[in-house]
Coordinates of C-alpha atoms and ligand atoms in Angstrom, one line a residue:
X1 CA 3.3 -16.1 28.6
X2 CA 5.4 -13.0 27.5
X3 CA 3.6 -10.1 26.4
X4 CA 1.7 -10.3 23.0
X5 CA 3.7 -8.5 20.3
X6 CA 1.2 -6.9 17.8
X7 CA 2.4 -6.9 13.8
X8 CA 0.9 -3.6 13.5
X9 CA -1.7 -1.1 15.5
X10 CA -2.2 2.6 14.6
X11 CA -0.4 5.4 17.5
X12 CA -3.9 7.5 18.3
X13 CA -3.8 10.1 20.5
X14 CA -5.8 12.3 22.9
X15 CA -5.9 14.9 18.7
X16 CA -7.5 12.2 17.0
X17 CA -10.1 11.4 19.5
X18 CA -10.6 14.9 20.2
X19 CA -11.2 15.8 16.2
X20 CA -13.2 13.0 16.3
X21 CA -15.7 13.8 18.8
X22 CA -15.7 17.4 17.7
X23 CA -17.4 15.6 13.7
X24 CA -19.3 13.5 16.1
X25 CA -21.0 16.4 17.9
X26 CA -20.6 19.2 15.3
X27 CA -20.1 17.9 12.0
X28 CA -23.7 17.9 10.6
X29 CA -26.0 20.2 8.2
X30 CA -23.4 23.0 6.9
X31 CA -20.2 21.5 8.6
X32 CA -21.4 18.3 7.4
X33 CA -18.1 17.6 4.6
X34 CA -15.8 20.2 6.6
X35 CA -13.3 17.7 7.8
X36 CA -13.2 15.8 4.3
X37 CA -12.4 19.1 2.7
X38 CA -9.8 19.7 4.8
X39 CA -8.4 16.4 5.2
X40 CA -8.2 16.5 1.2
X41 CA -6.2 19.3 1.5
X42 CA -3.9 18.3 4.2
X43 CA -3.5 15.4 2.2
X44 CA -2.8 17.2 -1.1
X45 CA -0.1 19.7 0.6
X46 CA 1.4 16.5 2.2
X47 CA 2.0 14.9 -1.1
X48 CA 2.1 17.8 -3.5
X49 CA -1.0 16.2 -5.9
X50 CA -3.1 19.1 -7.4
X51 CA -5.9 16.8 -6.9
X52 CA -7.1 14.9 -3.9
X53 CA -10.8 12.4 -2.8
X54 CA -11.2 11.3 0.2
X55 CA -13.0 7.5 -0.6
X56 CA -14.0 4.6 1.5
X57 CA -11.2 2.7 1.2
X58 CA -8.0 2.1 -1.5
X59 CA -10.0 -0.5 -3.2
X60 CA -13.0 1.8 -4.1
X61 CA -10.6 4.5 -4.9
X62 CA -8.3 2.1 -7.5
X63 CA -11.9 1.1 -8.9
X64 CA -13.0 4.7 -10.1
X65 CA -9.5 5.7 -11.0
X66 CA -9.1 3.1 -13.5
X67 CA -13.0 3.0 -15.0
X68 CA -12.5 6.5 -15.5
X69 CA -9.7 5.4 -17.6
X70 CA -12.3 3.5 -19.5
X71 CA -10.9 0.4 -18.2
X72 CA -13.1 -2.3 -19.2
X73 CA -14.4 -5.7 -20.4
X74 CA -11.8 -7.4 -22.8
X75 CA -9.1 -4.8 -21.8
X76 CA -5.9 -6.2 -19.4
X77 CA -4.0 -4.2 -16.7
X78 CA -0.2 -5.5 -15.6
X79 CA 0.6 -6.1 -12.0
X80 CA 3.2 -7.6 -10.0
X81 CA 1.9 -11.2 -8.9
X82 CA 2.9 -10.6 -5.3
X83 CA 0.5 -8.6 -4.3
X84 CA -2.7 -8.0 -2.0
X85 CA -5.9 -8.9 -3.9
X86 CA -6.8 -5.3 -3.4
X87 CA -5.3 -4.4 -5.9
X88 CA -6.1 -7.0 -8.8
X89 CA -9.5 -7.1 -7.3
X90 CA -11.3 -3.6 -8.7
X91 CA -9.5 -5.2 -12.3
X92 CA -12.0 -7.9 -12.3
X93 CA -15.1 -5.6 -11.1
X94 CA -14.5 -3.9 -14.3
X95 CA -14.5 -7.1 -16.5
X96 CA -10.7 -6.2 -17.5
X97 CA -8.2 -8.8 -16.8
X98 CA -5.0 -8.7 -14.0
X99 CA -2.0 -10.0 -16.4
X100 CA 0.5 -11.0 -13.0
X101 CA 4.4 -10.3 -13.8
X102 CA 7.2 -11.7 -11.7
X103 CA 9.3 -9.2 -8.9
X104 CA 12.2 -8.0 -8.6
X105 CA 14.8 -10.2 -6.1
X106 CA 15.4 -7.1 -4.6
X107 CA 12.7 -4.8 -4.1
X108 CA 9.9 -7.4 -4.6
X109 CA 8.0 -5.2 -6.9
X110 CA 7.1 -5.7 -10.6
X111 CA 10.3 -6.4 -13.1
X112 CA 10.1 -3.9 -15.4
X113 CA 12.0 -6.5 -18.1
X114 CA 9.2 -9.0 -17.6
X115 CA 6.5 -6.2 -18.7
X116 CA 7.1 -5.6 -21.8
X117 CA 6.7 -10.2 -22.6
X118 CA 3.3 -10.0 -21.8
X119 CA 1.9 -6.1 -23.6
X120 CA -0.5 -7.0 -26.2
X121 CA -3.2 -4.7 -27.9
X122 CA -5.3 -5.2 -24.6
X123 CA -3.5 -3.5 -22.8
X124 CA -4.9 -0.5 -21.2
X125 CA -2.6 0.3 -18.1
X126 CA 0.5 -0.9 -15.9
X127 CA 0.0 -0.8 -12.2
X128 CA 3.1 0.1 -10.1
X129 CA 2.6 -1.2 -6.4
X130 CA 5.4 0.0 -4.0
X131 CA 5.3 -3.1 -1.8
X132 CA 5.9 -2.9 2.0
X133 CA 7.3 1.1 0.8
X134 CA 9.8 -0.5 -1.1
X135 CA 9.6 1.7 -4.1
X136 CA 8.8 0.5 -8.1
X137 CA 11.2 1.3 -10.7
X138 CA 9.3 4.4 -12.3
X139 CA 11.5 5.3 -14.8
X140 CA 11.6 2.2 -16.8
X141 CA 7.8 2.0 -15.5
X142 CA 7.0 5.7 -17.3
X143 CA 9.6 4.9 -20.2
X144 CA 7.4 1.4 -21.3
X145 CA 4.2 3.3 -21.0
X146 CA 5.4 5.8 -22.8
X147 CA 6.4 3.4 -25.8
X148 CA 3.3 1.6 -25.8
X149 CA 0.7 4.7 -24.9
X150 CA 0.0 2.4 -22.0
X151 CA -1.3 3.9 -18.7
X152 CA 0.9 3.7 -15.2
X153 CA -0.9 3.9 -12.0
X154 CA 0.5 3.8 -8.3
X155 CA -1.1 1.9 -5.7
X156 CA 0.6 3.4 -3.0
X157 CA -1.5 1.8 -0.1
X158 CA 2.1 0.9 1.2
X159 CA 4.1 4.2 0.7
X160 CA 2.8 6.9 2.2
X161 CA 5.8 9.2 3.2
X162 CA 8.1 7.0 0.3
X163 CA 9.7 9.4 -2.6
X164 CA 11.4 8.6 -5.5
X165 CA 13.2 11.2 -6.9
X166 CA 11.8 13.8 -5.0
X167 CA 8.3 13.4 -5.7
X168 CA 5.8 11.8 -3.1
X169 CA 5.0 7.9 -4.1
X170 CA 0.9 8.4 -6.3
X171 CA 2.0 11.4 -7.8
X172 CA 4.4 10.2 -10.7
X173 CA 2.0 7.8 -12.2
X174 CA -1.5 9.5 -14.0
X175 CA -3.2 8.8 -10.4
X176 CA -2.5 7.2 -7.5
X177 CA -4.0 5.8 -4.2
X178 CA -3.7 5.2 -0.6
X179 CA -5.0 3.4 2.1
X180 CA -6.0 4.0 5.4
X181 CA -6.8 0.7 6.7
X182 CA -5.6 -0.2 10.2
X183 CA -3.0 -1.8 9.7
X184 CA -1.4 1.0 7.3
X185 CA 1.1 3.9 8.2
X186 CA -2.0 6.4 9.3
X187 CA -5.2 5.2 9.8
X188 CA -9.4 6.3 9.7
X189 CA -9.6 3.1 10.2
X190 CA -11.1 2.2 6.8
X191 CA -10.7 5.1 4.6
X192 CA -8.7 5.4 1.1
X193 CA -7.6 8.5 -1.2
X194 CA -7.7 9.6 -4.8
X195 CA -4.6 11.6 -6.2
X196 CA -4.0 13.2 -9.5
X197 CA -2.4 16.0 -11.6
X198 CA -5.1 15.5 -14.3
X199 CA -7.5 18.3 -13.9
X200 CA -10.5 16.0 -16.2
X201 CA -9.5 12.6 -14.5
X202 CA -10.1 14.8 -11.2
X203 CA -13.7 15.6 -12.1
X204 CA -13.9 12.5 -13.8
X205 CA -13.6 10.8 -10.7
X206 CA -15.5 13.2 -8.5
X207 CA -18.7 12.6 -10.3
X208 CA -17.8 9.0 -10.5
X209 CA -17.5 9.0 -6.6
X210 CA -20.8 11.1 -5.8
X211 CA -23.4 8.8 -8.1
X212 CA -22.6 10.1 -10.8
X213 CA -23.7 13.4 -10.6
X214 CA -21.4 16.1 -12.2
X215 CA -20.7 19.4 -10.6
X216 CA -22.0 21.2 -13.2
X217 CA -25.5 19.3 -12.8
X218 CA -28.3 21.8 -12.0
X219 CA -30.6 19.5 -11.4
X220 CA -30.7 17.6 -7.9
X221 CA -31.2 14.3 -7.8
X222 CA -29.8 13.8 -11.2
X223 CA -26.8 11.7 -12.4
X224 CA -25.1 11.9 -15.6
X225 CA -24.1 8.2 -15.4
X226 CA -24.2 5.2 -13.1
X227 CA -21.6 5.9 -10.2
X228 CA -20.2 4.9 -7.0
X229 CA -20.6 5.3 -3.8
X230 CA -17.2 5.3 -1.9
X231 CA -17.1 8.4 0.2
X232 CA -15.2 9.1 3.7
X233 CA -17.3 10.0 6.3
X234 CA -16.5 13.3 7.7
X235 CA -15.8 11.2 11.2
X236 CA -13.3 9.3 9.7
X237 CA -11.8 12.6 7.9
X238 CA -11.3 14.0 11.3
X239 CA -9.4 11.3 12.8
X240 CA -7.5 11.4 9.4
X241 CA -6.6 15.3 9.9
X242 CA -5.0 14.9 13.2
X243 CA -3.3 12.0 11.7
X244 CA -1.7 13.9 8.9
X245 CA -0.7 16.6 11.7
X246 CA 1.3 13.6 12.9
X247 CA 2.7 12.7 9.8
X248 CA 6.3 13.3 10.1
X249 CA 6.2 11.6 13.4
X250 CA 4.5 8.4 12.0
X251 CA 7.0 8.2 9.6
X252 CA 10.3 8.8 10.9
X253 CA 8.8 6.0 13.8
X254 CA 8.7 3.5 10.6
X255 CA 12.2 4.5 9.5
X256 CA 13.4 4.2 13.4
X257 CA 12.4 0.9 13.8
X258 CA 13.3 -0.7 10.6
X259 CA 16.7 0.9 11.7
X260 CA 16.9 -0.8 15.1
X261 CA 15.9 -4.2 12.6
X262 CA 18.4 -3.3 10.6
X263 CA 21.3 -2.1 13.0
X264 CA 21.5 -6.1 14.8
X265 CA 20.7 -8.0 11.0
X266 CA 22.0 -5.5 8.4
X267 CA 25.6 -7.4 8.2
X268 CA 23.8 -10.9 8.5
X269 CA 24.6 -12.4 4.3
X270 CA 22.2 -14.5 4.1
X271 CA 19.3 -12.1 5.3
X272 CA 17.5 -9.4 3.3
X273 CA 15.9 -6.2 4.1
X274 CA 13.4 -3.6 2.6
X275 CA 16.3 -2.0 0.2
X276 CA 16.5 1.7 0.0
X277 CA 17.9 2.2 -3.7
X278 CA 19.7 5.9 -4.9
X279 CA 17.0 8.7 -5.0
X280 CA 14.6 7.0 -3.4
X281 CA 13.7 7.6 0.3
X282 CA 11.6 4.4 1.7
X283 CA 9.1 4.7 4.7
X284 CA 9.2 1.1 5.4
X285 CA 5.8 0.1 6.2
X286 CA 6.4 -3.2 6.7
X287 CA 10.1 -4.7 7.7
X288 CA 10.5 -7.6 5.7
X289 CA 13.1 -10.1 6.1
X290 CA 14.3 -12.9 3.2
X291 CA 16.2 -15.8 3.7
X292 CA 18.5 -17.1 1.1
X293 CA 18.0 -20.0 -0.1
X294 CA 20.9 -21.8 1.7
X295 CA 20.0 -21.0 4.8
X296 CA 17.1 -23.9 4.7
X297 CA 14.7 -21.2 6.7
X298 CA 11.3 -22.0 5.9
X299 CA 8.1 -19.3 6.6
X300 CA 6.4 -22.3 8.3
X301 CA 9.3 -22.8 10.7
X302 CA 9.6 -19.1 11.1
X303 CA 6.0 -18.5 11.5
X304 CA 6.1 -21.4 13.9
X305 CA 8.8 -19.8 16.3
X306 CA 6.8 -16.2 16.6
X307 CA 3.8 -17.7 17.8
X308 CA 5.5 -19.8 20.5
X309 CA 6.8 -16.3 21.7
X310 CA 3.5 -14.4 21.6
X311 CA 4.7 -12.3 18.3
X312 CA 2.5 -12.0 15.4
X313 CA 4.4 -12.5 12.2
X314 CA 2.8 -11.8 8.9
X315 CA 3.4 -14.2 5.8
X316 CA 5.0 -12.3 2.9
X317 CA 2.0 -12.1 0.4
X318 CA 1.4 -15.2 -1.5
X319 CA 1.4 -15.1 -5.6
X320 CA -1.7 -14.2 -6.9
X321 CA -1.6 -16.6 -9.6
X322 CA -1.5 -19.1 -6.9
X323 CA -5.2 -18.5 -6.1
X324 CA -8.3 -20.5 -7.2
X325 CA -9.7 -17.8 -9.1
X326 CA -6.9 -17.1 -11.6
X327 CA -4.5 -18.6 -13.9
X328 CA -1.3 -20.5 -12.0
X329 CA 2.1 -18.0 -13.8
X330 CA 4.4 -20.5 -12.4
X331 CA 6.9 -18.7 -14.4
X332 CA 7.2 -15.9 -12.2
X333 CA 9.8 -17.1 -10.3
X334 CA 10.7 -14.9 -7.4
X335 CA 6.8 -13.9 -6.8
X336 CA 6.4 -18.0 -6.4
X337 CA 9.4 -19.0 -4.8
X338 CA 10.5 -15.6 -2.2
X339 CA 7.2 -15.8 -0.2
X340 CA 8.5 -19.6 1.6
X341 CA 11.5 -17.9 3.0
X342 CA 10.1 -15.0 4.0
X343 CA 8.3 -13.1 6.7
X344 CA 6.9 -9.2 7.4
X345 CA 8.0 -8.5 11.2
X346 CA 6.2 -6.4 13.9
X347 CA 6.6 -2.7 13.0
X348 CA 4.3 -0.2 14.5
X349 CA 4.5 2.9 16.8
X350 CA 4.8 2.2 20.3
X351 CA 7.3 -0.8 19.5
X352 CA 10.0 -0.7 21.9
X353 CA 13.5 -1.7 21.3
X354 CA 13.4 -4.6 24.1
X355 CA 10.6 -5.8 21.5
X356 CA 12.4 -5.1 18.4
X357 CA 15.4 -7.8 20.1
X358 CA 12.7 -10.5 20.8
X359 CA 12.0 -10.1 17.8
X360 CA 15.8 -10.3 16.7
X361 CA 16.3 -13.5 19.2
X362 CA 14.2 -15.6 17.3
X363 CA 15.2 -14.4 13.7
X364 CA 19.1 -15.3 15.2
X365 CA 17.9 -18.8 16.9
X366 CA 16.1 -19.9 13.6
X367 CA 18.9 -19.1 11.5
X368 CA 21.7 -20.7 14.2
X369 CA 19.0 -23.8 14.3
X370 CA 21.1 -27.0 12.0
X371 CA 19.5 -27.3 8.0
X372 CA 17.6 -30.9 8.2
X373 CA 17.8 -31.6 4.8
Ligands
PLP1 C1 -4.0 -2.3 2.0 C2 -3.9 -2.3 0.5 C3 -4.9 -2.1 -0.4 C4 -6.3 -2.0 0.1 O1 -6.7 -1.0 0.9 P1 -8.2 -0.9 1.4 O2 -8.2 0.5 2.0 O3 -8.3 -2.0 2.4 O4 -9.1 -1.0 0.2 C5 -4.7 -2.0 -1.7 N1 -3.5 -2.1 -2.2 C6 -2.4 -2.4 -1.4 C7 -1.1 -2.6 -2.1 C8 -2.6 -2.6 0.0 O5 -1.5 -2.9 0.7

């Protein structure tokens, strides 16, 4: 059997374990939130929010950001339908309602024309999701929100080290979010973060995030409202401050090996790849590869061929509509009909380019393989 080829696995080094055991043995009593702090403001200078908070995780974080909008029951948020259910999920935790819109061919993230069909009085915000680092199309994104007083938010689980114009992906929206699962671009492995420019959403959200209990409380043991409780451990902070020291190099490794994806399929027609529109730099998390239609490639076939090989392939996420628990939006087309000729490839730090042409081998043999129609 050839060597297993992983889809994804964080790049640690001897800096993370050693920041790691340094919390594990010293980070108690008064040193007890000293990575947090500074992994906040590591993470802060990195993108250029004013505001940073370290959570448990993206989901926890996308929850308090939005009910300290006041999101709530009878109120509807606007989301791409192709999308993780981390995203939709904190929507329903709320008692608000996801209202799934159809992607872009392209990009695969929401169509901005196909927002403003389903805006009603409900409506409370728009969430941009910059799938697989791909990035959203803020402008008409901020301009809709704009006309309708409607609220954008990035979920920028997927786009860490992605720009559009300049500006760092969860900072052009009122808040955005990140993720630092496992299988994301930097890792504590589970972990999330808060970012804003809004000084009272910040504060909002930090008494949201400790219980409750405001800054300005006095009193211990005392909460001002019914909180959450999604904090980062200061462990977890330390493995994510000597992954932000590694930033740059975590990033440009993404861009290098959608490049080498890209150099051997890039004049392939009937293919396509994570796009990298004008302004917009991408930090391709995830390499995704389409198939037109004509080529008769199927994700079963494809998903078929990359375990025969030992590679793990990733199916390109599924519409959310399709799922038991909310309403079928057959209408949104691409979200229903990309995912079945598509598939997210290995892309992670120690990949090596002999890898990156299995990899290529079987994309080539599948698409060479006669249409049985
Ligand atoms: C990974 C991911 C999340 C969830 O992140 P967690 O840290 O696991 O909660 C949310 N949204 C998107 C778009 C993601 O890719």
């Amino acid at each position: 059997m050839k060597k297993r080829i992983y889809y994804t696995k964080p790049s640690i080094t001897e800096r993370e374990v050693e920041l790691a055991t340094d919390a594990a043995r010293n980070g108690w009593g008064d040193r007890c939130y000293e990575y947090i702090n500074r992994f906040e403001e590591m993470f802060r200078d990195y993108t250029g929010a004013k505001y940073a908070i370290a959570t448990s995780s993206c989901t926890g974080a996308l929850h308090m950001g939005m009910a300290a909008l006041d999101i709530g029951p009878g109120d509807e948020v606007i989301l791409a339908d192709t999308n993780w259910i981390a995203t939709a999920a904190p929507i329903t935790y709320l008692g608000a309602k996801p209202v799934f819109v159809d992607i872009l061919p392209d990009t695969w993230c929401i169509d901005p024309e196909k927002i403003e069909e389903v805006i009603t009085t409900k409506t409370k915000a728009i969430i941009a999701v910059h799938l697989y680092g791909n990035l959203c199309e803020m402008d008409r994104l901020l301009e809709i929100g704009k006309k309708y007083g409607i609220t954008v938010i990035e979920d920028s689980a997927e786009a860490l080290g992605s720009y559009w114009q300049g500006k760092h992906t969860g900072t052009i929206g009122k808040f955005g979010t990140f993720s630092f699962h496992g299988t994301k671009t930097m890792t504590t492995g589970e972990g999330g973060m808060f970012i804003t420019n809004d000084e009272n959403l910040y504060e909002k959200v930090l008494t949201l995030s400790n219980h409750g209990r405001s800054r300005a409380q006095k009193k211990q043991f005392w909460p001002d409202m019914i909180g959450y409780k999604y904090k980062m451990s200061n462990i977890q902070a330390a493995i994510g401050c000597a992954q932000l020291e590694r930033i740059d190099e975590l990033v440009s490794r993404k861009r290098e090996i959608f490049h080498l994806y890209k150099k051997e399929l890039g004049n392939i027609d009937c293919i396509h790849m994570n796009p990298q529109k004008e302004g917009t730099i991408n930090s391709y998390w995830m390499p995704t590869v389409v198939f037109d239609k004509e080529t008769g490639v199927t994700r079963e076939e494809l998903l078929m061929m990359f375990s025969q090989e030992n590679i793990d392939a990733r199916v390109f996420f599924w519409p959310l509509s399709a799922m038991e628990m909310f309403e079928s939006m057959t209408n949104n087309k691409n979200s229903w009909d990309i995912p079945g000729r598509a598939i997210n490839i290995p892309a992670y730090h120690e990949l090596t380019k002999p890898e990156v042409e299995r990899v290529v081998g079987i994309l080539n043999t599948v698409l060479k393989k006669p249409v049985i129609k």
